[in-house]
Amino acid sequence: MFKGMNIIEFGKRFQTNADCLQYLMDIKWGEGFKCSKCGSLKYWKGKQWNNLRCQDCGYEESATAGTLFHKVKFPLLKAFHICYRVCVSKKGMSSCELSRELTLRQKTCWSFKRKIQEAMKSSEKHPLTGSVDVDEIAIGGLDERSQGRSKGNKKLVCLAVEIRKDGQMGRAYGTVINDYSSVELKKIFDTHISKEKAQVRTDEWTGYAPLKSEYAMERIKSDKGKNFPEMHNLIMNLKSWLRGIYHKCSQKHMQAYLNEFFYRFNRRAFGKSSFHKLIVTMVRTKPLFIKTFTT
Ligand SMILES: [Zn+2]
């Protein structure tokens, strides 16, 4: 497992495409081979060193097949480099910066980042517990500062954050919503907040009222965010990150951007293992094809 914390250590560990392929092979088949066509556990070496061939059906599979690295059309070393930068840099990296650094087209970097974001999706297995603050915000659009509830061309997002006993923020999530109705607001509750172990605080927006029957919930006056200082901070951080990294955030990709932001946010204490864990998830996530994300 690579545990390097800076780009020099990364450069020493991964010098060639073969180094990266070997790393993927160890993750994919380190604990044994299973044919993705017939499920057989028996294999021969493939015609290429980085392939394995099924003894039963003869299917020859590469280390990248069936993963998010499937058919990446630029050197794997550069792909690893993007993974490292996006995962370990405090704020990630924009596709323009990556494009300059790696001499790849900006679009290529953006597309590959979109794949990384797929691996950054929450597993939804660890809902928030304890004190959880929830708020809804509008992002982008010319009328970002307007206080109205009309959507315009803004992207609406519902956020939930754990407030620990020491007053620090714990984990957090963000979900794109279509409007501020109870049905839409409920999405983040259903996917990210524990029904049994969370005490939720929201502002007095009526949309939250019906959720009281399912969740332990307190609705308090927001006073322009003053009563939710941690949430206010989180919102400022999220908005400034989005402005810096993604100049245009379309509705279509907003959830992917949120996934990236909260992936790093929730792993800010993980440190050394975060790159390895990302690569493992990328190996275990089904390929995402370019057609899926043409705008
Ligand atoms: Zn087979």
mmCIF file of N, CA, C and O and ligand atoms in Angstrom, residues 33-42 53-61, ligand 1:
data_model
loop_
_atom_site.group_PDB
_atom_site.id
_atom_site.type_symbol
_atom_site.label_atom_id
_atom_site.label_comp_id
_atom_site.label_asym_id
_atom_site.label_seq_id
_atom_site.Cartn_x
_atom_site.Cartn_y
_atom_site.Cartn_z
ATOM 1 N N PHE A 33 -8.054 -14.735 -8.066
ATOM 2 C CA PHE A 33 -8.653 -14.401 -9.353
ATOM 3 C C PHE A 33 -10.091 -14.900 -9.394
ATOM 4 O O PHE A 33 -10.418 -15.931 -8.835
ATOM 5 N N LYS A 34 -10.953 -14.101 -10.020
ATOM 6 C CA LYS A 34 -12.292 -14.592 -10.305
ATOM 7 C C LYS A 34 -12.662 -14.099 -11.701
ATOM 8 O O LYS A 34 -12.687 -12.892 -11.951
ATOM 9 N N CYS A 35 -12.927 -15.009 -12.612
ATOM 10 C CA CYS A 35 -13.230 -14.628 -13.993
ATOM 11 C C CYS A 35 -14.501 -13.776 -14.029
ATOM 12 O O CYS A 35 -15.521 -14.155 -13.454
ATOM 13 N N SER A 36 -14.421 -12.649 -14.719
ATOM 14 C CA SER A 36 -15.591 -11.776 -14.728
ATOM 15 C C SER A 36 -16.656 -12.246 -15.721
ATOM 16 O O SER A 36 -17.764 -11.752 -15.741
ATOM 17 N N LYS A 37 -16.293 -13.237 -16.562
ATOM 18 C CA LYS A 37 -17.296 -13.786 -17.494
ATOM 19 C C LYS A 37 -18.029 -14.990 -16.889
ATOM 20 O O LYS A 37 -19.247 -15.074 -16.939
ATOM 21 N N CYS A 38 -17.240 -15.948 -16.346
ATOM 22 C CA CYS A 38 -17.882 -17.192 -15.903
ATOM 23 C C CYS A 38 -17.747 -17.456 -14.409
ATOM 24 O O CYS A 38 -18.316 -18.406 -13.883
ATOM 25 N N GLY A 39 -16.951 -16.632 -13.709
ATOM 26 C CA GLY A 39 -16.837 -16.781 -12.260
ATOM 27 C C GLY A 39 -15.829 -17.835 -11.820
ATOM 28 O O GLY A 39 -15.644 -18.065 -10.621
ATOM 29 N N SER A 40 -15.154 -18.453 -12.760
ATOM 30 C CA SER A 40 -14.159 -19.473 -12.417
ATOM 31 C C SER A 40 -13.009 -18.860 -11.614
ATOM 32 O O SER A 40 -12.654 -17.695 -11.802
ATOM 33 N N LEU A 41 -12.425 -19.659 -10.729
ATOM 34 C CA LEU A 41 -11.322 -19.159 -9.900
ATOM 35 C C LEU A 41 -9.954 -19.583 -10.441
ATOM 36 O O LEU A 41 -8.920 -19.217 -9.899
ATOM 37 N N LYS A 42 -9.974 -20.382 -11.529
ATOM 38 C CA LYS A 42 -8.710 -20.903 -12.061
ATOM 39 C C LYS A 42 -8.216 -20.059 -13.234
ATOM 40 O O LYS A 42 -9.012 -19.655 -14.077
ATOM 41 N N ARG A 53 -5.760 -15.136 -17.794
ATOM 42 C CA ARG A 53 -6.703 -15.808 -18.677
ATOM 43 C C ARG A 53 -7.416 -16.915 -17.915
ATOM 44 O O ARG A 53 -6.794 -17.700 -17.213
ATOM 45 N N CYS A 54 -8.722 -16.952 -18.078
ATOM 46 C CA CYS A 54 -9.543 -17.929 -17.365
ATOM 47 C C CYS A 54 -9.275 -19.340 -17.914
ATOM 48 O O CYS A 54 -9.269 -19.546 -19.123
ATOM 49 N N GLN A 55 -9.071 -20.300 -17.020
ATOM 50 C CA GLN A 55 -8.815 -21.680 -17.461
ATOM 51 C C GLN A 55 -10.071 -22.344 -18.010
ATOM 52 O O GLN A 55 -10.004 -23.276 -18.798
ATOM 53 N N ASP A 56 -11.223 -21.888 -17.577
ATOM 54 C CA ASP A 56 -12.464 -22.531 -18.011
ATOM 55 C C ASP A 56 -13.027 -21.970 -19.309
ATOM 56 O O ASP A 56 -13.342 -22.712 -20.224
ATOM 57 N N CYS A 57 -13.144 -20.638 -19.389
ATOM 58 C CA CYS A 57 -13.762 -20.085 -20.606
ATOM 59 C C CYS A 57 -12.751 -19.414 -21.537
ATOM 60 O O CYS A 57 -13.100 -19.013 -22.636
ATOM 61 N N GLY A 58 -11.512 -19.281 -21.087
ATOM 62 C CA GLY A 58 -10.482 -18.734 -21.958
ATOM 63 C C GLY A 58 -10.468 -17.219 -22.063
ATOM 64 O O GLY A 58 -9.642 -16.639 -22.777
ATOM 65 N N TYR A 59 -11.353 -16.545 -21.354
ATOM 66 C CA TYR A 59 -11.414 -15.085 -21.432
ATOM 67 C C TYR A 59 -10.171 -14.474 -20.803
ATOM 68 O O TYR A 59 -9.798 -14.809 -19.680
ATOM 69 N N GLU A 60 -9.554 -13.581 -21.562
ATOM 70 C CA GLU A 60 -8.343 -12.927 -21.057
ATOM 71 C C GLU A 60 -8.675 -11.504 -20.620
ATOM 72 O O GLU A 60 -9.246 -10.729 -21.369
ATOM 73 N N GLU A 61 -8.314 -11.217 -19.392
ATOM 74 C CA GLU A 61 -8.728 -9.943 -18.815
ATOM 75 C C GLU A 61 -7.535 -9.113 -18.370
ATOM 76 O O GLU A 61 -6.568 -9.639 -17.828
HETATM 77 ZN ZN ZN B 1 -14.105 -17.599 -17.366
#
